[in-house]
Coordinates of C-alpha atoms and ligand atoms in Angstrom, one line a residue:
X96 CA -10.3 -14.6 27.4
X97 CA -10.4 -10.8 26.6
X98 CA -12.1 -9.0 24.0
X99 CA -9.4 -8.7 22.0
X100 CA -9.2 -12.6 21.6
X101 CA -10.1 -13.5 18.2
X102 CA -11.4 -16.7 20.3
X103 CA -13.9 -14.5 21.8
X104 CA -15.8 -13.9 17.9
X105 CA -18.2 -16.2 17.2
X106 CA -16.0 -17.8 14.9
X107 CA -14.5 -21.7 14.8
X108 CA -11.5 -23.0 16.4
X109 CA -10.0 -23.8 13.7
X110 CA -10.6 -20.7 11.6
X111 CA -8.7 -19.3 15.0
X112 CA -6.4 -21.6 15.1
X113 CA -5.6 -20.3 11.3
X114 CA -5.2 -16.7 12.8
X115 CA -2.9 -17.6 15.6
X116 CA -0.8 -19.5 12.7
X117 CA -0.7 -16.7 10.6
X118 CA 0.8 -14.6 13.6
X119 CA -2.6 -13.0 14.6
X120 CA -2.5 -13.7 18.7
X121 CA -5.3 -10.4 19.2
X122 CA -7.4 -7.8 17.3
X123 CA -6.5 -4.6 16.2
X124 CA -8.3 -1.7 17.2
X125 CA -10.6 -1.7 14.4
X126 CA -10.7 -5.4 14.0
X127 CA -12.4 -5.4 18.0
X128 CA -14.4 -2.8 17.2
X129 CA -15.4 -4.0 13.8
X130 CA -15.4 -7.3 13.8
X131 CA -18.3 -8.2 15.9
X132 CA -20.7 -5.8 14.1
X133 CA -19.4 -7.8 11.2
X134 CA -20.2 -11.2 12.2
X135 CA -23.9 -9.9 13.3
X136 CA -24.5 -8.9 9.4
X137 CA -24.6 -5.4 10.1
X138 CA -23.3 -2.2 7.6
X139 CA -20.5 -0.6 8.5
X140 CA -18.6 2.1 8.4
X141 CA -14.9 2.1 9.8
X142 CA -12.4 4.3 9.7
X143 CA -9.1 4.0 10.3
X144 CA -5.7 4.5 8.8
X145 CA -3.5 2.2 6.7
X146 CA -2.0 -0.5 8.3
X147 CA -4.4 -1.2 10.9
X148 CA -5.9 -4.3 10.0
X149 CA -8.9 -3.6 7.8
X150 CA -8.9 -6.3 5.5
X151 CA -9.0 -9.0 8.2
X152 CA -11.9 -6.8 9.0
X153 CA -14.0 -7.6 6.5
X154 CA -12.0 -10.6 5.6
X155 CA -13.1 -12.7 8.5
X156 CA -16.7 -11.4 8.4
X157 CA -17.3 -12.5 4.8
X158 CA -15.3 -15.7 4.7
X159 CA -18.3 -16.8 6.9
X160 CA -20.8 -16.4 4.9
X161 CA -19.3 -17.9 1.7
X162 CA -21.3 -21.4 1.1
X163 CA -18.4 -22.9 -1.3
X164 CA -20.8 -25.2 -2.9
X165 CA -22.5 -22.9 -4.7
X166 CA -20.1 -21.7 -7.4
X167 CA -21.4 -17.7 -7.9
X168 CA -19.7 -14.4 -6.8
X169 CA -20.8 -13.9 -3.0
X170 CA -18.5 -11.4 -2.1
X171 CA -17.0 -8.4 -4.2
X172 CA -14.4 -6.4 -2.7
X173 CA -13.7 -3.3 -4.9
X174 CA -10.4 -1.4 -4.5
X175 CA -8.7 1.7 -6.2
X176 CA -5.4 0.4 -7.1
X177 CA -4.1 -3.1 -8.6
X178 CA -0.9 -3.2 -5.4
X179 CA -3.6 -3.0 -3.3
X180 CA -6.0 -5.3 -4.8
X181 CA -3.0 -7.6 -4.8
X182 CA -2.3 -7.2 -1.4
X183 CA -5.9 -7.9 0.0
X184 CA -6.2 -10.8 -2.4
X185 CA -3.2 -12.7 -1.0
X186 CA -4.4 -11.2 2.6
X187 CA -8.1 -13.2 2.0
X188 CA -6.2 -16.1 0.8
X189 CA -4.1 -16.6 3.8
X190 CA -7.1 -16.1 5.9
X191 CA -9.3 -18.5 3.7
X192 CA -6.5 -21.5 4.6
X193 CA -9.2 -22.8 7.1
X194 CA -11.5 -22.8 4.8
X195 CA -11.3 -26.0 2.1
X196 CA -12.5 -24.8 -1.5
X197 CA -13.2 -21.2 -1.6
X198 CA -12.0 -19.6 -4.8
X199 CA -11.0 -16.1 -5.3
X200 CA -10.3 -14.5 -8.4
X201 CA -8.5 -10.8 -8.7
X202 CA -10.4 -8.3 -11.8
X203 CA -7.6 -5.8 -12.1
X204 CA -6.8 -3.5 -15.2
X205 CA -3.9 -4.1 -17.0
X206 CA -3.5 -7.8 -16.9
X207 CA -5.4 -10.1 -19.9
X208 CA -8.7 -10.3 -20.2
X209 CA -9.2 -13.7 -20.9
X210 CA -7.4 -15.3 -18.0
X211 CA -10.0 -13.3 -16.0
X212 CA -12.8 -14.6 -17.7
X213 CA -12.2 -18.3 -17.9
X214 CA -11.0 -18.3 -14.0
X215 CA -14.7 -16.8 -13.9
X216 CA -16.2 -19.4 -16.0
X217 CA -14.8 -22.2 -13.5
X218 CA -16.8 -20.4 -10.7
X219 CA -15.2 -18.4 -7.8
X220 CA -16.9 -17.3 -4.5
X221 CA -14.8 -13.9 -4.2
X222 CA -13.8 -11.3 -6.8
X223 CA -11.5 -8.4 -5.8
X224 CA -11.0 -5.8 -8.1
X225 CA -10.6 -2.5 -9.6
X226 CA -13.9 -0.7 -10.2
X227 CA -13.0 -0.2 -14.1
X228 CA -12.5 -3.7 -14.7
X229 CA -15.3 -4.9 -12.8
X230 CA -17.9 -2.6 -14.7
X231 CA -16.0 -4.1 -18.3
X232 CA -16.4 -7.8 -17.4
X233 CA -20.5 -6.8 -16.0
X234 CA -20.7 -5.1 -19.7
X235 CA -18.8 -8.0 -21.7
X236 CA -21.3 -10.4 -19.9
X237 CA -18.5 -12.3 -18.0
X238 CA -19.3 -11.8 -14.2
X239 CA -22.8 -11.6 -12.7
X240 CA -23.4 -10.3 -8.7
X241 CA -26.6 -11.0 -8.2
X242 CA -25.4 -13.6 -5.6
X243 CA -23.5 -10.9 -3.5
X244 CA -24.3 -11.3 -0.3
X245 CA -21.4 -9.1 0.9
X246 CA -19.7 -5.8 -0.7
X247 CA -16.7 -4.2 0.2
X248 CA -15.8 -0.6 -1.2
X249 CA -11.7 -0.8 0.5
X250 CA -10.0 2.7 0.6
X251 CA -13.1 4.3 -0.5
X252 CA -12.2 7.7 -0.1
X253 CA -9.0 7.0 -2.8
X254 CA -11.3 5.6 -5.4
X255 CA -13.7 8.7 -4.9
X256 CA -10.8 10.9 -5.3
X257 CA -9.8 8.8 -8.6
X258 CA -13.0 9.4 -9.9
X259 CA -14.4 5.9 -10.0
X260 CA -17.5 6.8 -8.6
X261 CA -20.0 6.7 -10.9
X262 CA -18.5 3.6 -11.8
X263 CA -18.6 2.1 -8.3
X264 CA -22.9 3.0 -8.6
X265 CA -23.1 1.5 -11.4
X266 CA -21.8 -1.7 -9.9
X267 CA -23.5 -1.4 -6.3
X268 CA -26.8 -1.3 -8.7
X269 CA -26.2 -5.2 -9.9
X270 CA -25.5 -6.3 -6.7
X271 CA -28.8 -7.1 -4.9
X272 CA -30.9 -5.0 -2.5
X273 CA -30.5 -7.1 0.5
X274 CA -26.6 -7.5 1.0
X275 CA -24.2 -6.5 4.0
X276 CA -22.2 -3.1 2.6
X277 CA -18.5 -2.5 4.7
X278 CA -16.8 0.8 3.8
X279 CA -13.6 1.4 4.7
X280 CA -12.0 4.7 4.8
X281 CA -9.0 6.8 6.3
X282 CA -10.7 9.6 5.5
X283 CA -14.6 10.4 6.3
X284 CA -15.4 13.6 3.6
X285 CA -18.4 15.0 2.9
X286 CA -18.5 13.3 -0.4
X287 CA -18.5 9.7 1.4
X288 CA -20.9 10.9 3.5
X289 CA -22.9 10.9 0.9
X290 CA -22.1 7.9 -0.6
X291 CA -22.3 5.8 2.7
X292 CA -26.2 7.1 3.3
X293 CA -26.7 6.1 -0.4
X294 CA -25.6 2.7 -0.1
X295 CA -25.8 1.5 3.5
X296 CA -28.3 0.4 5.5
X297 CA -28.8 1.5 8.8
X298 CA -24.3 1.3 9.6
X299 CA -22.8 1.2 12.4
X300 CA -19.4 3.5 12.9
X301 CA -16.3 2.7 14.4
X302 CA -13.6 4.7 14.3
X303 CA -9.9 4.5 15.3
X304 CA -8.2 7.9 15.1
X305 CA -4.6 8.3 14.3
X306 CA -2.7 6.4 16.9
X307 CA 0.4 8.2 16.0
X308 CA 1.1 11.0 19.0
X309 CA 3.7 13.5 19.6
X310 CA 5.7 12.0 21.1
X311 CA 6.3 9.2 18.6
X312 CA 6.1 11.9 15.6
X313 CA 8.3 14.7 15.3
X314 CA 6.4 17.2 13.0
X315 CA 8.6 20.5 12.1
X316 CA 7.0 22.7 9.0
X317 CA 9.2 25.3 7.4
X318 CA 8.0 28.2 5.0
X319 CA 9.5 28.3 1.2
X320 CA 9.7 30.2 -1.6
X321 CA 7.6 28.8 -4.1
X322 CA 10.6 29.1 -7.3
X323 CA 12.6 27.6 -4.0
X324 CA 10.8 24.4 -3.5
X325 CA 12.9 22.1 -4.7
X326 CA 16.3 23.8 -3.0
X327 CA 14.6 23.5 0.4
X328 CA 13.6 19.9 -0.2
X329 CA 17.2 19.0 -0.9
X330 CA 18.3 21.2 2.3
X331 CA 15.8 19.0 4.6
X332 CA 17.6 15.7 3.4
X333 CA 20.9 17.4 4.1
X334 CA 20.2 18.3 7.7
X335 CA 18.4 15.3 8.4
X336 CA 20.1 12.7 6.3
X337 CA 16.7 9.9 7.3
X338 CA 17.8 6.4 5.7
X339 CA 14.6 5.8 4.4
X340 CA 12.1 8.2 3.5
X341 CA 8.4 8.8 1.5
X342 CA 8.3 11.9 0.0
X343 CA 4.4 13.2 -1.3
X344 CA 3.3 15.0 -4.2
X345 CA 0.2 15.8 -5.6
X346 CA 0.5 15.5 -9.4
X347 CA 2.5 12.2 -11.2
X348 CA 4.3 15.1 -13.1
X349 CA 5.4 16.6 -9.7
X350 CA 6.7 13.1 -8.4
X351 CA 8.0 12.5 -11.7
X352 CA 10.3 16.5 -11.5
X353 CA 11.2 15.9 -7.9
X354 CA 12.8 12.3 -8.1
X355 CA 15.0 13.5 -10.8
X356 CA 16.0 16.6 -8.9
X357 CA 17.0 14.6 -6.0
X358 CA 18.8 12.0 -8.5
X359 CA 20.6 14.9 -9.9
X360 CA 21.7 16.0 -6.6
X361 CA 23.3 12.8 -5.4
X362 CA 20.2 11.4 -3.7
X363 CA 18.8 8.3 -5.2
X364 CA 14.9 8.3 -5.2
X365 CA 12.4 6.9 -6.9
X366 CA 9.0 8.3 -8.3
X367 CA 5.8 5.9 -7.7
X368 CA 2.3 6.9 -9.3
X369 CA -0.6 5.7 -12.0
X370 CA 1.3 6.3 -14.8
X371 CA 4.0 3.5 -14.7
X372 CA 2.8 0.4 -16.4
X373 CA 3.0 -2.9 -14.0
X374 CA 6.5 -4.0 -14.4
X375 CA 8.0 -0.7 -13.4
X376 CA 5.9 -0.2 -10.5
X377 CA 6.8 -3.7 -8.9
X378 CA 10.3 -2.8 -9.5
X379 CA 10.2 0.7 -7.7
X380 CA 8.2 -1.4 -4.9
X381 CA 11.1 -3.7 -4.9
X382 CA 13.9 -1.3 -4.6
X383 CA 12.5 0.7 -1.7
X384 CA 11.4 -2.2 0.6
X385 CA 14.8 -4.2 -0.5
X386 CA 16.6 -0.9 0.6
X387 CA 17.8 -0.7 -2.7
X388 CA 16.5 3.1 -2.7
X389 CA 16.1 5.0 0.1
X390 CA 13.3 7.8 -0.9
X391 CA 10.7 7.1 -3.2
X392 CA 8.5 9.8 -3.8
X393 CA 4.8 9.2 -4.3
X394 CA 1.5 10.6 -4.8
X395 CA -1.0 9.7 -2.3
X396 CA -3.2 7.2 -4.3
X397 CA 0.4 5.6 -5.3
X398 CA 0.9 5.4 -1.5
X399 CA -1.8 4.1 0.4
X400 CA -2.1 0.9 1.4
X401 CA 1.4 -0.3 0.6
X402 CA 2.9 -2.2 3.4
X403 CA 6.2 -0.5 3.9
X404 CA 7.5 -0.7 7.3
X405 CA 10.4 1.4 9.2
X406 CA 10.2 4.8 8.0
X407 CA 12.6 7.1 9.5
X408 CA 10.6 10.6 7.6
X409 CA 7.7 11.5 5.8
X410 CA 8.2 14.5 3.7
X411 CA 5.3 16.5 2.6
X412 CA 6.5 18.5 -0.6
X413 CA 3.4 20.1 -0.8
X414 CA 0.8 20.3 2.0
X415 CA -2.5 18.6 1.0
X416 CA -5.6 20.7 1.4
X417 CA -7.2 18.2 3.9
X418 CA -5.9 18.1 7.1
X419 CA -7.3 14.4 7.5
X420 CA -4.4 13.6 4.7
X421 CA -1.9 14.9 6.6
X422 CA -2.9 13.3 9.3
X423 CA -3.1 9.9 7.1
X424 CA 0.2 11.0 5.4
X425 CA 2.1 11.0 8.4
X426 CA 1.6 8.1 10.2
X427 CA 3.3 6.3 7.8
X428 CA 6.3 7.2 10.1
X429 CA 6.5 6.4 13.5
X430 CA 5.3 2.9 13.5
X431 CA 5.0 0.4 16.4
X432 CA 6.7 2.8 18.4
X433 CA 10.0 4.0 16.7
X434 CA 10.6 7.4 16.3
X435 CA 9.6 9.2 13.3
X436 CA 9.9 12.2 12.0
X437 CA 7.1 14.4 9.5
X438 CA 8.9 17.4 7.4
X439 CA 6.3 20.0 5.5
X440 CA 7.4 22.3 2.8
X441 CA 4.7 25.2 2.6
X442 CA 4.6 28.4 0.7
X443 CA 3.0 31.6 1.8
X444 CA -0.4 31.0 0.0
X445 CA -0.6 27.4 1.4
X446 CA -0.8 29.1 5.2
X447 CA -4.3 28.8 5.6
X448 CA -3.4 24.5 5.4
X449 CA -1.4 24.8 8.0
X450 CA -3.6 26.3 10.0
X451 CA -6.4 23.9 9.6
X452 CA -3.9 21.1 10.4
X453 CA -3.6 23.3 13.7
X454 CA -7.0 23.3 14.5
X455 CA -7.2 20.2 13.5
X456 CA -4.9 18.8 15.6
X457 CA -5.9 21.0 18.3
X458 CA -2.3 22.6 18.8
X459 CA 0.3 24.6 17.2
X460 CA 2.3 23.3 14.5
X461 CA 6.2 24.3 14.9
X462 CA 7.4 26.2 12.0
X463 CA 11.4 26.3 12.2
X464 CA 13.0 28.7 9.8
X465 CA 15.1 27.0 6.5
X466 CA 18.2 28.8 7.0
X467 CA 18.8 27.5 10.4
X468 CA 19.2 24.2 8.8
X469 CA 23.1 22.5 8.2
X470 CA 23.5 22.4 4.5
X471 CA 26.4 19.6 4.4
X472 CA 28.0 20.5 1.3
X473 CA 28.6 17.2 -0.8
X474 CA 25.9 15.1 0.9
X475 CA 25.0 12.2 -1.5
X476 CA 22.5 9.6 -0.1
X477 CA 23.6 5.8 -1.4
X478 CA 21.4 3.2 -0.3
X479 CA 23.1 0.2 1.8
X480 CA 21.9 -2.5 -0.6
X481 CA 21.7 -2.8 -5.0
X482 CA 18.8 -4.5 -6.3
X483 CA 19.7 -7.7 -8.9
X484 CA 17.3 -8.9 -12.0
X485 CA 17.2 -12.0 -12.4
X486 CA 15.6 -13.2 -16.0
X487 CA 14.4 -16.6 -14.2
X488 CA 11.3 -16.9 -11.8
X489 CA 8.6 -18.8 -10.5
X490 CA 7.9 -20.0 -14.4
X491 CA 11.6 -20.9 -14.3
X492 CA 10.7 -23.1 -11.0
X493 CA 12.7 -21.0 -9.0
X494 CA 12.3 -20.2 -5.4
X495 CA 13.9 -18.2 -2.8
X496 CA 16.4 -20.6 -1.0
X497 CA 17.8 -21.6 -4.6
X498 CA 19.3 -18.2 -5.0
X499 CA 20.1 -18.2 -1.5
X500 CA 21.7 -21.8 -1.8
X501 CA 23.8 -20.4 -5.5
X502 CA 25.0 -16.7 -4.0
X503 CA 26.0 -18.4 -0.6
X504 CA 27.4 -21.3 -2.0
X505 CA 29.1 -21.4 -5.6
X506 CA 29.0 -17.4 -5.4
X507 CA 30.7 -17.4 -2.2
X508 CA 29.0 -14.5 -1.0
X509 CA 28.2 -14.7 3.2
X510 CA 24.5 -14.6 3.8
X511 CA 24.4 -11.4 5.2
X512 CA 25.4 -9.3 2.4
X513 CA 22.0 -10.9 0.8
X514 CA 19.1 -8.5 1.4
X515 CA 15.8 -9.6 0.9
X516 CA 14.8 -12.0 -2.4
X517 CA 11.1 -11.3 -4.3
X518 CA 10.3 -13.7 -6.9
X519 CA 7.6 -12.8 -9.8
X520 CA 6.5 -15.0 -12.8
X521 CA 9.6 -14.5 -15.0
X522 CA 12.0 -12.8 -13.3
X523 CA 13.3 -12.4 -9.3
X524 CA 15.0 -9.6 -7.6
X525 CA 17.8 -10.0 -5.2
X526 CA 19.1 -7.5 -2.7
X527 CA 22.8 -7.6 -2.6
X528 CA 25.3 -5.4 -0.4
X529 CA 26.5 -2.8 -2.4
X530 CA 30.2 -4.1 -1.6
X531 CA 29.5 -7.7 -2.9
X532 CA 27.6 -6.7 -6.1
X533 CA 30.3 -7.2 -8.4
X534 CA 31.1 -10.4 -6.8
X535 CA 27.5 -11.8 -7.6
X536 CA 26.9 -10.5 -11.1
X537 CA 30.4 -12.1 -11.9
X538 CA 28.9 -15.4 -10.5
X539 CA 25.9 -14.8 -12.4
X540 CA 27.9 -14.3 -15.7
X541 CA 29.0 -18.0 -15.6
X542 CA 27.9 -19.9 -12.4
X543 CA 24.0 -21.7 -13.0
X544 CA 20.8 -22.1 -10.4
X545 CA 19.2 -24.8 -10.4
X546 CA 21.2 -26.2 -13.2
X547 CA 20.1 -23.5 -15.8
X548 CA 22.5 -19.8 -16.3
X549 CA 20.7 -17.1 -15.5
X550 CA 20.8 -14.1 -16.9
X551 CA 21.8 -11.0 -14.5
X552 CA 21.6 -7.3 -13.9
X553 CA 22.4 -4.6 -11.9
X554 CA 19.0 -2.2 -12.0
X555 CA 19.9 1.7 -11.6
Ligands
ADP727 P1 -5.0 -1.8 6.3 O1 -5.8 -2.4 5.2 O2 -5.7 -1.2 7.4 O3 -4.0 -0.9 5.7 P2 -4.0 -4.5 6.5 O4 -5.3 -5.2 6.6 O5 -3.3 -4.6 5.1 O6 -4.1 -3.0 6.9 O7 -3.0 -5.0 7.6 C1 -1.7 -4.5 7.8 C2 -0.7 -5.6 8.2 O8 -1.1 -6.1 9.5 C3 -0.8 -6.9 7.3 O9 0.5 -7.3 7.1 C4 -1.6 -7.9 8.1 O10 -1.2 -9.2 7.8 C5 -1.2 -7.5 9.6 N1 -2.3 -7.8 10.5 C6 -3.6 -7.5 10.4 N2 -4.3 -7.9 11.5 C7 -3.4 -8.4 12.4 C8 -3.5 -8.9 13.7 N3 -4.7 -9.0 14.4 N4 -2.4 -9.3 14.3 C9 -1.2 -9.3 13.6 N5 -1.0 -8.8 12.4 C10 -2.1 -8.3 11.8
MG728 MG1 -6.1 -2.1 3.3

C-alpha cells in the first residue's frame, strides 16, 4: 500500500471500491496532499490548477460526513459558473454511488426557480451552486444552512474576480460558526488572502504548482502592433496550423471581435463567455470537444474548469496582468505528457507582463520576431468533424447507441465517421465526418429512431 492508495484514507472499502470503479486506481497530487487533512476535519486551503482533481478533494471529504437521515443542507459547494457547477455536481454524484440516499440538488442562475425550490422542499443533503442563486433562494426563504457542516468556495479566485464576493459573505454568514471551510484556488492573490483569514479557521496549505515544464510546453511570445493585433493572430495560425486550439481574451466583446475575424479569414472558431444564454453555450461546448470547431476563443472565467482534453496551443491574445494566469492559462496545453505549445501576442506597453512572467518563472521568456513567421497564403482551417442537431433527446427516450444503431445501420454510415454523441433534455448532437454529412442528414430527412422521424440539422 502507498500513500497514494485511496485505500490508505481512512475511508471504507466500498467507497474505494467505488473509486477504483470509477477509474480512480491513486490520488492526484492534491488529492494526497489534501485529502487526509480533509478527512481529519481540518480547513484548507489548496491550490492547484484545473484539472487536477479538486473536486474529489473535497468530494470524498464531505461525502463522509453527510448523515442521510437527516434531510437538511450539510454541505454547500459554491461555484462561479453554471458548466462548472454542472460538472462537480455530476462529479459528487458519481462519487456518492457508494453511498445509498444522499441527495444533491444544483442552485444555478438561469434555470426555473421553482424546480429548485420544490427539489428543496423534498430535503437534499448537498447544494451546489452559483453564489447569486444561492443568496435569492436564502432571501425567498427556500434554503436554510444552518445545518452546514462543510462549505466549499470551488475556483474561488474566479468568483472573486466576478465580483461575487460580497455575496459569497453574505452567505458564509448563515452557515454556522463551527463548520469545516475548503477553498480551492489556482490562483493565491492578495484579495483571497484576505478572504481565506476571514473565513478559515486555523487551514492548512497545500499546494501543487504547475506541473507543466519546458519541456512539455513550448512558450514563444512575439511583440505586435497594437492596430496589428488581429493580423498577427491570424499569422500565428498560419505558421502553426495547431488542430485544436483555445485562444484568451479578456473582455466578452474582445472574444466576441476575434472569433469573427478568424471566421472571416477562413478559420472556424468559436467565442465562449457570460453573455450567451445556456443553449448556446452547451452548443459551442459541443462543437469544440466533438471537433466540430477547432479554436474557440474564451475569456478566462468562460474557460476554467472545462474539461477539454488534447490541446495542441494555447493562444494568449492579450497577456493577462498576473503572471499566476498565465501560468494557469497555459497548462491547459501540454497535458499528460503530449507536447503543447503556448503563443503570446504582446504590445509595447504590455512589456512589463512579460517581464513579471520572467521573474515569475525564474527564466527568460523567448520572444521570436512576427515577420520570421510563414504566412501560407490561402490557409483555411476546416475542422475534421460537423456537428448534427437532433430535435429529439433524453425527453424523447433517446440514448446514445440508438443513434449509433440508426446512422450505422438504416443510414449506412460506417462507425468511424461517427464522432462523439451528447444527449440533452430535448435535443442531441452527433459528430459526423465532414465527408458523410450529407449522407446522414439525407437519412434523417426520411429514415426514423426509435420508431419516431427526427428532425435534423447541420449547425454552422
Ligand atoms: P479540477 O477541479 O482540479 O479542475 P476535477 O476534479 O474536475 O479537476 O478532475 C479532473 C478530471 O480528473 C475529472 O474528469 C475527474 O473525473 C478526473 N479525476 C480526478 N481524480 C482522479 C483520480 N484520482 N484518478 C483518475 N481520474 C481522476
Ligand atoms: Mg474544479
Amino acid at each position: 500500500m502507498t500513500s497514494d492508495s485511496f485505500s490508505s484514507l481512512p475511508i471504507s472499502s466500498a467507497f474505494v471500491a467505488n473509486l477504483d470503479s470509477l477509474g480512480y486506481k491513486k490520488m492526484t497530487a492534491i488529492q494526497a496532499q489534501g485529502l487526509p487533512y480533509v478527512l481529519q476535519g481540518k480547513d484548507l486551503i489548496a491550490k492547484a490548477k484545473t484539472g487536477s482533481g479538486k473536486t474529489a478533494t473535497f468530494g470524498i471529504g464531505l461525502l463522509q460526513r453527510i448523515n442521510p437521515r437527516f434531510f437538511g443542507i450539510q454541505a454547500l459547494i459554491l461555484c462561479p459558473t453554471r458548466e462548472l457547477a454542472d460538472q462537480v455536481g455530476k462529479e459528487l454524484r458519481k462519487l456518492a454511488r457508494s453511498t445509498p440516499n444522499i441527495k444533491l440538488v444544483l442552485l444555478c442562475g438561469g434555470k426555473p426557480f421553482a424546480p429548485q425550490k420544490s427539489s428543496l422542499e423534498h430535503g437534499a443533503h448537498i447544494v451546489v451552486g452559483t453564489p447569486g442563486r444561492i443568496q435569492d433562494h436564502l432571501s425567498r426563504g427556500t434554503l436554510t444552512l444552518a445545518g452546514v457542516n462543510t462549505l466549499v468556495l470551488d475556483e474561488a479566485d474566479r468568483m472573486l474576480d466576478m465580483g461575487f464576493i460580497d455575496v459569497i459573505n453574505e452567505i458564509i454568514a448563515q452557515t454556522p460558526d463551527k463548520r469545516q471551510t475548503l477553498l480551492f484556488s489556482a490562483t493565491y492573490p492578495s484579495t483571497i488572502k484576505k478572504m481565506c483569514a476571514a473565513i478559515l479557521q486555523d487551514p492548512v496549505t497545500v499546494s501543487v504548482e504547475a506541473e507543466h515544464t519546458e519541456s512539455v510546453i513550448e512558450q514563444i511570445f512575439y511583440q505586435a502592433k497594437a492596430s496589428r493585433r488581429n493580423e498577427a493572430l491570424l499569422a500565428l495560425f498560419e505558421h502553426y496550423q495547431p488542430e485544436t486550439t483555445l485562444v484568451f481574451c479578456h473582455t466578452k466583446i474582445q472574444c466576441d471581435a476575434v472569433a469573427r475575424f478568424l471566421h472571416d479569414h477562413q478559420i472556424e472558431a468559436l467565442a465562449i463567455h457570460g453573455d450567451l444564454e445556456q443553449r448556446e453555450r452547451d452548443q459551442v461546448l459541443v462543437r469544440f470537444a466533438n471537433h466540430s470547431c477547432s479554436v474557440l476563443v474564451a475569456t478566462d472565467v468562460a474557460a476554467r474548469g472545462l474539461d477539454i482534453k488534447s490541446l495542441q496551443a494555447v493562444i494568449n491574445f492579450e497577456l493577462p496582468h498576473d503572471a499566476d494566469i498565465y501560468i494557469h492559462r497555459i497548462g491547459r496545453t501540454g497535458r499528460a505528457g503530449e507536447k503543447g505549445i503556448a503563443l503570446s501576442l504582446f504590445i509595447e506597453q504590455e512589456q512589463p507582463r512579460v517581464k513579471a512572467i520572467a521573474e515569475f518563472q525564474g527564466k527568460a521568456c523567448l520572444v521570436k520576431e512576427l515577420d520570421a513567421l510563414n504566412a501560407s497564403t490561402g490557409f483555411t482551417l476546416q475542422s475534421p468533424m460537423v456537428t448534427i442537431q437532433l430535435d429529439a433527446g433524453r425527453r424523447n427516450k433517446i440514448r446514445p447507441g440508438d443513434l449509433l444503431g440508426a446512422l450505422t445501420g438504416d443510414a449506412g454510415l460506417s462507425g468511424l465517421q461517427i464522432g462523439k454523441i451528447d444527449i440533452f433534455d430535448i435535443s442531441s448532437y452527433v459528430a459526423i465526418q465532414r465527408s458523410a454529412v450529407n449522407k446522414a442528414l439525407g437519412f434523417f430527412s426520411n429514415g426514423k429512431v426509435k420508431g419516431r422521424s427526427v428532425r435534423a440539422r447541420k449547425i454552422v
